[in-house]
C-alpha cells in the first residue's frame, strides 16, 4: 500500500464503494427496489429524496442495521458481507445519525471508547483514548475537549463528537444522515469546511438531505430516490434546484410560495414583558415583548431550546407565566386556561403533532373535533352528534385533501403529512383570529410542506395574525413579514423580511448582535 | 425506659445488628443497581429472594452444607433472572408488571415447596461469626465491624467492586450506555440484549444470595414470606442511592439501623406499641423517597424495551 492510499487518520482509503441491485421489502412496502448507488474516495455524493423515499433504508443497509433481501455491496470491486454495524465499522464505514448516537451522561472519551476493545483488557483506557481524540481533532480541525460531558456541548459540538467517533474507528467512508437539520447557518458552514477537508484528504462522503441549496453547495454528484427507486444520478454541476425538486416529487413544484401583498392591520396578539419557567426549572422566557398584527406572519427564529416551546405554551395557556401580560385583540388573557384561550379564537398547531396535536388512537373524525367537541353542532347536553361529526369530517377530508382510507381510520396509521393536514384542518376551519404555528412543516416532505405553507399564506390573506415558530430558516425567510430572533428566552432583534439574510439571522440566533462584531 | 437505649452496650448492639441486617439489602440492591443501570427495572427481587432463601435453607438443612445451600440459592436466583431477562428482553414485556408476576411466583412457589418438603418451621446453624484477629479485639468497633458472619464481609466488599466495575471497566461503560441510550450502544456494536441478560441474571444471583443471607446467616429459619417487603425496599434503595453503589450502601445502612433500633426497642420493652416500631423502616422509606425523588435522574432508558429500528 502506498502512502497516497492512506488517510490522515492512518487508515486505508476506500477507493470505491458500490451497492448493486439493493432490494428491501417490509410488510406491505417495497422500501428499496433494485437500487444502485456508489461513492468514490474524494467526493461528496448527495442522496436526495422525500420522507419515505428510501434514503435511510438504503443507508441502514450499508451500515448493517438492516439486511437486504437482494443485492450486494462491493468495496474496491470486491463483494463484502455486512450483517451488523460491527462489520461495517471494520470495513471502514462510519455513520453520523440524524439523531445523535451519544450517551448524554457520559464524557466525550467514554462515548468514543464505547464498544471498542481496550488496551488494558477489562479496564477502560480513557487516557489513551483522550490522547488519540486530541490527535484526530488536530488533524481534522475539530476542536473538542475529551473530558467534557455530552450534555455540556452544543449541538454542533456533539456532531463533531460523532465525526470523531467514526474517524477513531477508522472510517474511510462516512454517511451523514441529514447532518444540517439541527444546525445554525454558521454551524452548517463549519460542517461544510470540515467535510471539504475530509474529501480533500481522500474520504468518501454520503450526504443525505432534502435541503436543495445545501446539496447543490457541497456535493459533487447527486442521486435522487423516490418511492424506493433510484430516479437517477447527475453531476452537481449539470443540474439545477428546480430539476432536482421535480425529480424528488415527481411533478412540477412551486418553489417559492406566492406571498402576495397584504395590508397589515392592528395588533391582534401582544406580549408585554412575558416571562416563564422551563421544564428544567431555569427561566424559559425572560421578558419577551412582541406584537403580531392582523394579516401578518411573524417568524420566530432561533436555535432549538431557546424558548420556542415556552413561548407557544405561554400564549396558549399551557404554561404559567411568571411575569408580564398577554393580550388577544386588546383583552388581557394572561393566566387564562387553554380552553378559555381557545374560545377567544386562537388556534394552535403544536410542535409535537403526534403528542400534542392529536390522539393517535382516535379516528380521523374524532381528531377533527378535538378542540370543538363540546360545542354545537358537534355535541349537545354532553351527547355527541355523530352524524354531524361524520359530515364535518368528510367535508374537511375533502377540503384539505387528507389522504385517508376513511374518516374512521385511526390517526396513527396516516403519514406525517396527512396527520398535519388534520391538525391544520381542525385549527383553520374554525376561522381563528390568531394562529400559533410551531414547526408546522418539520419532518414533512416537499409536497406536504408546500401545502402547509400555502394554507398559512391563505390565512394571512384572510387577515389572521400568525406567529410562525420554526427552526428552519428557509421557512422563516419564505413566509414571514417580520422575523423575531430569540436567544435564551429573549428577543435579540425583530428584523423586517426585506432586511433579513441568513447570515444576519444566524448571528442573532447565536446570541451575537451583528453590529457588535468587527466587520 | 427510653434512656435504656443510650447505654454503651445497647448502642454497640444496635450498631452491630444494624450492620448485620444490612446484608440482604446490600446484596439485593447492588444487584438491582446493575439491572437498572442497564435500563431494566426488576420488581421481582422479593420473589427471587424468597426462593433463594428457601433453596439455601432446605439444602443446608438436608445436606448440612451451608456453602452448598448458598450456591443453590445463587443458581435459583440466576434462573429466575434468566426467565425475567427472556420476558423483558425478548418479549418486550412491561417491566413493572412482569416483575410483580415474578414476585408472586416466588412468593407462592417458596411457600408451596416449604409446605411440601418441610411442613414445619425448623432451624439450622447458620454461618458463624468470624472474628478478624486483632481487629475484633478493638473495643466497640471490633464488635460492630469485625465480628460478623462471612456474608456481611462479602456484602461490604461488593460495594467497592460494584463501583469499580460500573465506572472503571469496559463492561461498566457498556452497562451504563445501554441504560442511557441503547440505540447509541447498538450502533457501536454493543449487544444490548447480551448486556441486559448479564445484568438481570447477575441481579437474580445476588437476590438469591440476599435471600440466603436471611435464611442461613441472619435468622437461620425459613418461614412463609419471611422477606416481608425487604426486596421491594431494596428496589427503593436503588432510587434512594441515586444508582450509585455508595448511595445504596448509605440507604441500606439507614434502613437496617432503624430496623435494628426498633428490634432493640422491643427487646428492651420500651413502651412504644410494637406495631408502630415495626412500621418505622417503611415509613422512613416513604419519607426518604419523597424527599429525594426529584433531585436524582434515573437512567434514561429505564423500563424501556429496546427494539432496533424506528
Coordinates of N, CA and C in Angstrom, one line a residue, chain A residues 239-411:
Chain A
X239 N -26.8 20.2 -13.0 CA -28.2 20.2 -12.7 C -28.7 21.5 -12.0
X240 N -30.0 21.7 -11.8 CA -30.5 22.8 -11.1 C -31.4 22.4 -10.0
X241 N -31.6 23.3 -9.1 CA -32.5 23.0 -8.0 C -33.9 22.6 -8.4
X242 N -34.4 23.4 -9.4 CA -35.7 23.1 -9.9 C -35.9 21.7 -10.5
X243 N -34.9 21.2 -11.3 CA -34.9 19.9 -11.8 C -34.9 18.9 -10.6
X244 N -34.1 19.1 -9.6 CA -34.0 18.2 -8.5 C -35.3 18.1 -7.8
X245 N -35.9 19.2 -7.5 CA -37.2 19.2 -6.8 C -38.2 18.5 -7.6
X246 N -38.3 18.7 -8.9 CA -39.3 18.0 -9.7 C -39.0 16.5 -9.7
X247 N -37.7 16.1 -9.7 CA -37.3 14.7 -9.6 C -37.8 14.0 -8.4
X248 N -37.6 14.8 -7.3 CA -37.9 14.2 -5.9 C -39.4 14.0 -5.8
X249 N -40.2 15.0 -6.3 CA -41.6 14.9 -6.0 C -42.3 14.2 -7.2
X250 N -41.7 14.2 -8.3 CA -42.3 13.5 -9.5 C -43.3 14.4 -10.2
X251 N -43.3 15.7 -10.0 CA -44.1 16.6 -10.7 C -43.5 18.0 -10.5
X252 N -44.1 19.0 -11.2 CA -43.6 20.4 -11.0 C -43.9 20.9 -9.6
X253 N -42.9 21.5 -9.0 CA -43.1 22.0 -7.7 C -43.1 23.6 -7.7
X254 N -44.0 24.2 -7.0 CA -44.0 25.6 -6.9 C -42.9 25.9 -5.9
X255 N -41.9 26.6 -6.3 CA -40.7 26.6 -5.5 C -40.7 27.6 -4.3
X256 N -41.0 28.9 -4.7 CA -41.2 29.9 -3.6 C -42.7 30.2 -3.6
X257 N -43.3 30.0 -2.5 CA -44.7 30.3 -2.4 C -45.0 31.7 -2.8
X258 N -46.2 31.9 -3.4 CA -46.6 33.3 -3.8 C -47.1 34.0 -2.5
X259 N -46.4 35.0 -2.1 CA -46.8 35.6 -0.8 C -47.8 36.7 -1.0
X260 N -47.8 37.4 -2.1 CA -48.8 38.4 -2.4 C -48.6 39.6 -1.4
X261 N -49.2 40.7 -1.7 CA -49.1 41.8 -0.8 C -50.3 41.9 0.1
X262 N -50.1 42.0 1.4 CA -51.2 42.1 2.3 C -51.0 43.3 3.2
X263 N -52.1 44.0 3.5 CA -52.1 45.1 4.4 C -52.0 44.6 5.8
X264 N -51.1 45.1 6.6 CA -51.0 44.8 8.0 C -52.1 45.6 8.7
X265 N -52.9 44.9 9.5 CA -53.9 45.6 10.3 C -53.4 45.9 11.7
X266 N -54.3 46.1 12.6 CA -53.8 46.4 14.0 C -53.3 45.1 14.7
X267 N -52.6 45.3 15.8 CA -52.1 44.2 16.5 C -53.2 43.3 17.1
X268 N -53.1 42.0 16.9 CA -54.1 41.1 17.4 C -53.6 40.4 18.6
X269 N -52.3 40.1 18.6 CA -51.6 39.4 19.7 C -50.5 40.2 20.2
X270 N -50.5 40.5 21.5 CA -49.4 41.3 22.0 C -48.9 40.6 23.3
X271 N -47.6 40.6 23.4 CA -46.9 40.1 24.6 C -46.1 41.2 25.2
X272 N -46.4 41.5 26.5 CA -45.7 42.6 27.1 C -44.8 42.0 28.2
X273 N -43.5 42.0 28.0 CA -42.5 41.6 29.0 C -42.9 40.3 29.7
X274 N -43.2 39.3 28.8 CA -43.6 38.0 29.4 C -42.4 37.1 29.8
X275 N -42.5 36.6 31.0 CA -41.5 35.6 31.5 C -42.2 34.3 31.9
X276 N -41.4 33.2 31.8 CA -42.0 32.0 32.4 C -40.8 31.1 32.7
X277 N -41.1 30.0 33.4 CA -40.0 29.0 33.6 C -40.0 27.9 32.6
X278 N -38.9 27.1 32.6 CA -38.8 26.0 31.7 C -39.0 24.7 32.5
X279 N -39.1 23.6 31.7 CA -39.2 22.3 32.4 C -38.1 22.0 33.3
X280 N -36.9 22.5 33.0 CA -35.7 22.3 33.8 C -35.6 23.1 35.0
X281 N -36.6 24.0 35.2 CA -36.6 24.9 36.3 C -35.9 26.2 36.1
X282 N -35.1 26.3 35.0 CA -34.4 27.5 34.7 C -35.4 28.5 34.0
X283 N -35.1 29.8 33.9 CA -36.0 30.6 33.2 C -36.2 30.2 31.7
X284 N -37.4 30.2 31.2 CA -37.7 29.8 29.9 C -37.8 31.0 29.0
X285 N -38.6 31.9 29.4 CA -38.7 33.2 28.7 C -38.3 34.3 29.7
X286 N -37.5 35.3 29.2 CA -37.1 36.3 30.1 C -37.5 37.7 29.5
X287 N -38.7 38.1 29.8 CA -39.2 39.4 29.4 C -39.3 39.6 27.9
X288 N -40.2 38.8 27.3 CA -40.4 38.9 25.8 C -41.6 39.9 25.5
X289 N -41.3 40.8 24.6 CA -42.4 41.7 24.1 C -42.5 41.6 22.6
X290 N -43.6 41.2 22.1 CA -43.8 41.1 20.6 C -45.2 41.4 20.3
X291 N -45.5 42.0 19.1 CA -46.8 42.2 18.6 C -46.9 41.3 17.3
X292 N -48.1 40.8 17.1 CA -48.4 40.2 15.8 C -49.7 40.8 15.3
X293 N -49.6 41.4 14.1 CA -50.7 42.1 13.5 C -51.6 41.3 12.7
X294 N -52.8 41.8 12.5 CA -53.7 41.1 11.5 C -53.1 41.1 10.1
X295 N -53.2 40.0 9.5 CA -52.6 39.8 8.1 C -51.1 39.8 8.1
X296 N -50.5 39.4 9.2 CA -49.1 39.3 9.2 C -48.6 38.0 9.7
X297 N -47.5 37.5 9.1 CA -46.8 36.3 9.6 C -45.6 36.8 10.3
X298 N -45.5 36.6 11.7 CA -44.3 37.0 12.4 C -43.5 35.7 12.6
X299 N -42.3 35.6 12.0 CA -41.5 34.5 12.2 C -40.7 34.5 13.5
X300 N -40.7 33.4 14.2 CA -39.8 33.3 15.4 C -38.7 32.4 15.0
X301 N -37.5 33.0 14.9 CA -36.3 32.2 14.5 C -35.5 32.0 15.8
X302 N -34.7 30.9 15.8 CA -33.9 30.6 16.9 C -33.4 29.2 16.9
X303 N -32.3 28.9 17.6 CA -31.8 27.5 17.7 C -32.7 26.8 18.7
X304 N -33.0 25.6 18.4 CA -33.8 24.8 19.3 C -33.5 24.9 20.8
X305 N -34.5 25.1 21.6 CA -34.3 25.1 23.0 C -34.0 26.5 23.6
X306 N -34.3 27.6 22.8 CA -34.1 28.9 23.3 C -35.3 29.6 23.7
X307 N -36.4 28.8 23.9 CA -37.6 29.4 24.4 C -38.8 29.3 23.5
X308 N -38.6 28.6 22.4 CA -39.7 28.5 21.4 C -40.9 27.7 22.0
X309 N -40.6 26.6 22.6 CA -41.7 25.8 23.2 C -42.4 26.6 24.3
X310 N -41.6 27.2 25.1 CA -42.2 28.0 26.2 C -43.1 29.2 25.7
X311 N -42.6 29.8 24.6 CA -43.4 30.9 24.0 C -44.8 30.4 23.6
X312 N -44.8 29.3 22.8 CA -46.1 28.8 22.3 C -47.0 28.4 23.5
X313 N -46.4 27.8 24.5 CA -47.2 27.3 25.6 C -47.7 28.4 26.5
X314 N -46.9 29.5 26.7 CA -47.5 30.5 27.5 C -48.6 31.2 26.8
X315 N -48.5 31.4 25.5 CA -49.6 32.1 24.8 C -50.9 31.3 24.8
X316 N -50.7 30.0 24.6 CA -51.9 29.1 24.5 C -52.4 28.7 25.9
X317 N -51.8 29.2 27.0 CA -52.3 28.9 28.3 C -51.8 27.6 28.9
X318 N -50.9 26.9 28.2 CA -50.5 25.6 28.7 C -49.4 25.7 29.7
X319 N -48.8 26.9 29.8 CA -47.7 27.1 30.8 C -48.0 28.4 31.5
X320 N -47.7 28.4 32.8 CA -47.9 29.6 33.6 C -46.9 30.7 33.4
X321 N -47.3 31.9 33.3 CA -46.3 33.0 33.2 C -45.8 33.3 34.6
X322 N -44.6 33.8 34.6 CA -44.1 34.3 35.9 C -44.0 35.8 35.9
X323 N -44.4 36.4 34.8 CA -44.4 37.9 34.8 C -44.9 38.3 33.4
X324 N -45.3 39.6 33.3 CA -45.8 40.1 32.1 C -47.2 39.8 31.7
X325 N -47.7 40.3 30.5 CA -49.1 40.1 30.2 C -49.2 39.7 28.7
X326 N -50.2 38.9 28.4 CA -50.5 38.5 27.0 C -51.9 39.1 26.7
X327 N -52.0 39.8 25.5 CA -53.2 40.4 25.1 C -53.7 39.8 23.8
X328 N -55.0 39.4 23.7 CA -55.5 38.9 22.5 C -56.6 39.9 22.1
X329 N -56.4 40.6 21.0 CA -57.3 41.7 20.5 C -57.6 42.6 21.6
X330 N -56.6 43.0 22.3 CA -56.7 44.1 23.4 C -57.2 43.6 24.7
X331 N -57.6 42.3 24.8 CA -58.1 41.8 26.1 C -56.9 41.0 26.8
X332 N -56.8 41.2 28.0 CA -55.7 40.6 28.8 C -56.1 39.1 29.0
X333 N -55.3 38.2 28.4 CA -55.6 36.8 28.6 C -54.6 36.1 29.4
X334 N -53.8 36.8 30.1 CA -52.7 36.2 30.9 C -53.4 35.3 32.0
X335 N -52.8 34.1 32.1 CA -53.3 33.2 33.1 C -54.6 32.5 32.7
X336 N -55.1 32.7 31.5 CA -56.3 32.0 31.1 C -56.0 30.5 30.9
X337 N -57.0 29.7 31.1 CA -56.8 28.3 30.8 C -56.8 28.0 29.3
X338 N -56.2 26.9 28.8 CA -56.2 26.7 27.4 C -57.5 26.8 26.7
X339 N -58.6 26.3 27.4 CA -59.9 26.3 26.7 C -60.4 27.7 26.6
X340 N -60.1 28.6 27.6 CA -60.6 30.0 27.5 C -59.8 30.7 26.4
X341 N -58.5 30.4 26.2 CA -57.8 31.0 25.1 C -58.4 30.5 23.8
X342 N -58.6 29.2 23.7 CA -59.2 28.6 22.5 C -60.5 29.4 22.2
X343 N -61.4 29.6 23.2 CA -62.7 30.2 22.9 C -62.6 31.6 22.4
X344 N -61.4 32.2 22.6 CA -61.2 33.6 22.0 C -60.7 33.5 20.6
X345 N -60.8 32.3 20.0 CA -60.5 32.1 18.6 C -59.0 32.2 18.3
X346 N -58.2 31.6 19.3 CA -56.8 31.4 19.0 C -56.6 29.9 18.6
X347 N -55.9 29.7 17.5 CA -55.7 28.3 17.1 C -54.2 28.0 17.3
X348 N -53.9 26.7 17.5 CA -52.6 26.3 17.8 C -52.2 25.1 17.1
X349 N -51.1 25.2 16.3 CA -50.6 24.0 15.6 C -49.3 23.6 16.4
X350 N -49.4 22.6 17.2 CA -48.3 22.3 18.1 C -47.1 21.7 17.4
X351 N -45.9 21.9 18.1 CA -44.7 21.4 17.6 C -44.7 19.8 17.5
X352 N -45.1 19.2 18.6 CA -45.1 17.7 18.6 C -46.5 17.3 18.2
X353 N -46.7 17.2 16.8 CA -48.0 16.9 16.4 C -48.6 15.6 16.9
X354 N -47.7 14.6 17.0 CA -48.2 13.3 17.4 C -48.5 13.2 18.9
X355 N -47.8 14.1 19.6 CA -48.1 14.1 21.1 C -49.1 15.1 21.5
X356 N -49.0 16.3 21.0 CA -49.8 17.4 21.5 C -50.9 17.8 20.5
X357 N -50.7 17.4 19.2 CA -51.6 17.8 18.2 C -52.8 16.9 18.0
X358 N -52.7 15.6 18.5 CA -53.8 14.7 18.2 C -53.7 13.5 19.1
X359 N -54.7 12.7 19.1 CA -54.7 11.4 19.8 C -54.6 10.3 18.8
X360 N -53.4 9.6 18.9 CA -53.1 8.6 17.9 C -54.1 7.5 17.7
X361 N -54.8 7.1 18.8 CA -55.7 6.0 18.7 C -57.1 6.5 18.5
X362 N -57.3 7.7 18.2 CA -58.7 8.2 17.9 C -58.8 8.2 16.3
X363 N -60.0 8.2 15.8 CA -60.2 8.2 14.4 C -59.9 9.6 13.9
X364 N -59.8 9.7 12.5 CA -59.7 11.0 11.9 C -60.8 11.9 12.3
X365 N -62.1 11.4 12.2 CA -63.2 12.2 12.5 C -63.1 12.8 14.0
X366 N -62.8 11.9 14.9 CA -62.7 12.3 16.3 C -61.6 13.4 16.5
X367 N -60.5 13.2 15.8 CA -59.4 14.1 15.9 C -59.8 15.5 15.4
X368 N -60.7 15.5 14.4 CA -61.1 16.7 13.8 C -62.0 17.6 14.7
X369 N -62.6 17.0 15.7 CA -63.4 17.8 16.6 C -62.8 17.9 18.0
X370 N -61.6 17.6 18.2 CA -61.0 17.6 19.5 C -61.2 18.9 20.2
X371 N -60.9 20.0 19.4 CA -61.0 21.3 20.0 C -62.4 21.8 20.3
X372 N -63.3 21.4 19.4 CA -64.7 22.0 19.5 C -65.7 21.0 19.9
X373 N -65.3 19.8 20.4 CA -66.3 18.7 20.6 C -67.4 19.1 21.6
X374 N -67.1 20.1 22.5 CA -68.2 20.4 23.5 C -69.2 21.4 22.9
X375 N -69.0 21.8 21.7 CA -69.8 22.9 21.2 C -70.8 22.4 20.2
X376 N -71.8 23.2 20.0 CA -72.8 22.9 18.9 C -72.0 23.1 17.6
X377 N -72.3 22.3 16.5 CA -73.3 21.3 16.5 C -72.7 19.9 16.8
X378 N -71.5 19.8 17.2 CA -70.9 18.5 17.4 C -71.4 17.8 18.6
X379 N -71.9 18.5 19.6 CA -72.5 17.9 20.7 C -73.5 18.8 21.4
X380 N -74.4 18.1 22.1 CA -75.5 18.9 22.8 C -75.8 18.2 24.1
X381 N -75.8 18.9 25.2 CA -76.1 18.4 26.5 C -75.1 17.2 26.8
X382 N -73.9 17.3 26.3 CA -73.0 16.2 26.6 C -73.0 15.0 25.7
X383 N -74.0 15.0 24.8 CA -74.1 13.8 23.9 C -73.5 14.2 22.5
X384 N -72.6 13.4 22.0 CA -72.0 13.7 20.7 C -73.1 13.5 19.6
X385 N -73.0 14.4 18.7 CA -73.9 14.3 17.5 C -73.1 13.6 16.4
X386 N -73.2 12.3 16.3 CA -72.3 11.5 15.4 C -72.5 11.8 14.0
X387 N -73.7 12.1 13.6 CA -74.0 12.4 12.2 C -73.3 13.7 11.8
X388 N -73.4 14.7 12.6 CA -72.8 16.0 12.4 C -71.2 15.8 12.3
X389 N -70.7 15.0 13.2 CA -69.2 14.8 13.3 C -68.8 14.2 12.0
X390 N -69.5 13.2 11.6 CA -69.1 12.5 10.3 C -69.2 13.4 9.1
X391 N -70.2 14.2 9.0 CA -70.3 15.1 7.9 C -69.2 16.1 7.9
X392 N -68.9 16.6 9.1 CA -67.8 17.6 9.3 C -66.5 17.0 8.9
X393 N -66.3 15.7 9.3 CA -65.0 15.0 8.9 C -64.9 14.9 7.4
X394 N -66.0 14.4 6.8 CA -66.0 14.2 5.3 C -65.7 15.5 4.6
X395 N -66.3 16.6 5.1 CA -66.1 17.9 4.5 C -64.6 18.3 4.6
X396 N -64.1 18.1 5.8 CA -62.7 18.6 6.0 C -61.7 17.7 5.2
X397 N -62.0 16.4 5.1 CA -61.1 15.5 4.4 C -61.0 15.9 2.9
X398 N -62.2 16.3 2.4 CA -62.2 16.7 1.0 C -61.6 18.1 0.8
X399 N -61.9 19.0 1.7 CA -61.4 20.4 1.6 C -59.9 20.5 1.7
X400 N -59.4 19.7 2.6 CA -57.9 19.7 2.9 C -57.1 18.6 2.3
X401 N -57.7 17.9 1.4 CA -57.1 16.8 0.7 C -56.3 15.8 1.6
X402 N -57.0 15.4 2.7 CA -56.4 14.4 3.6 C -56.5 13.1 2.9
X403 N -55.4 12.4 2.7 CA -55.4 11.1 2.2 C -55.6 10.1 3.3
X404 N -56.8 9.5 3.4 CA -57.1 8.5 4.4 C -58.1 7.5 3.9
X405 N -57.9 6.3 4.2 CA -58.9 5.3 3.7 C -60.3 5.6 4.1
X406 N -60.5 6.2 5.3 CA -61.9 6.6 5.7 C -61.8 7.5 6.9
X407 N -62.9 8.1 7.2 CA -62.9 9.0 8.4 C -62.8 8.2 9.7
X408 N -63.0 6.9 9.6 CA -62.9 6.0 10.8 C -61.5 5.4 11.0
X409 N -60.6 5.8 10.1 CA -59.2 5.3 10.3 C -58.5 5.9 11.5
X410 N -57.8 5.1 12.2 CA -57.1 5.7 13.3 C -55.9 6.6 12.8
X411 N -55.7 7.7 13.5 CA -54.8 8.7 13.1 C -53.4 8.1 13.0

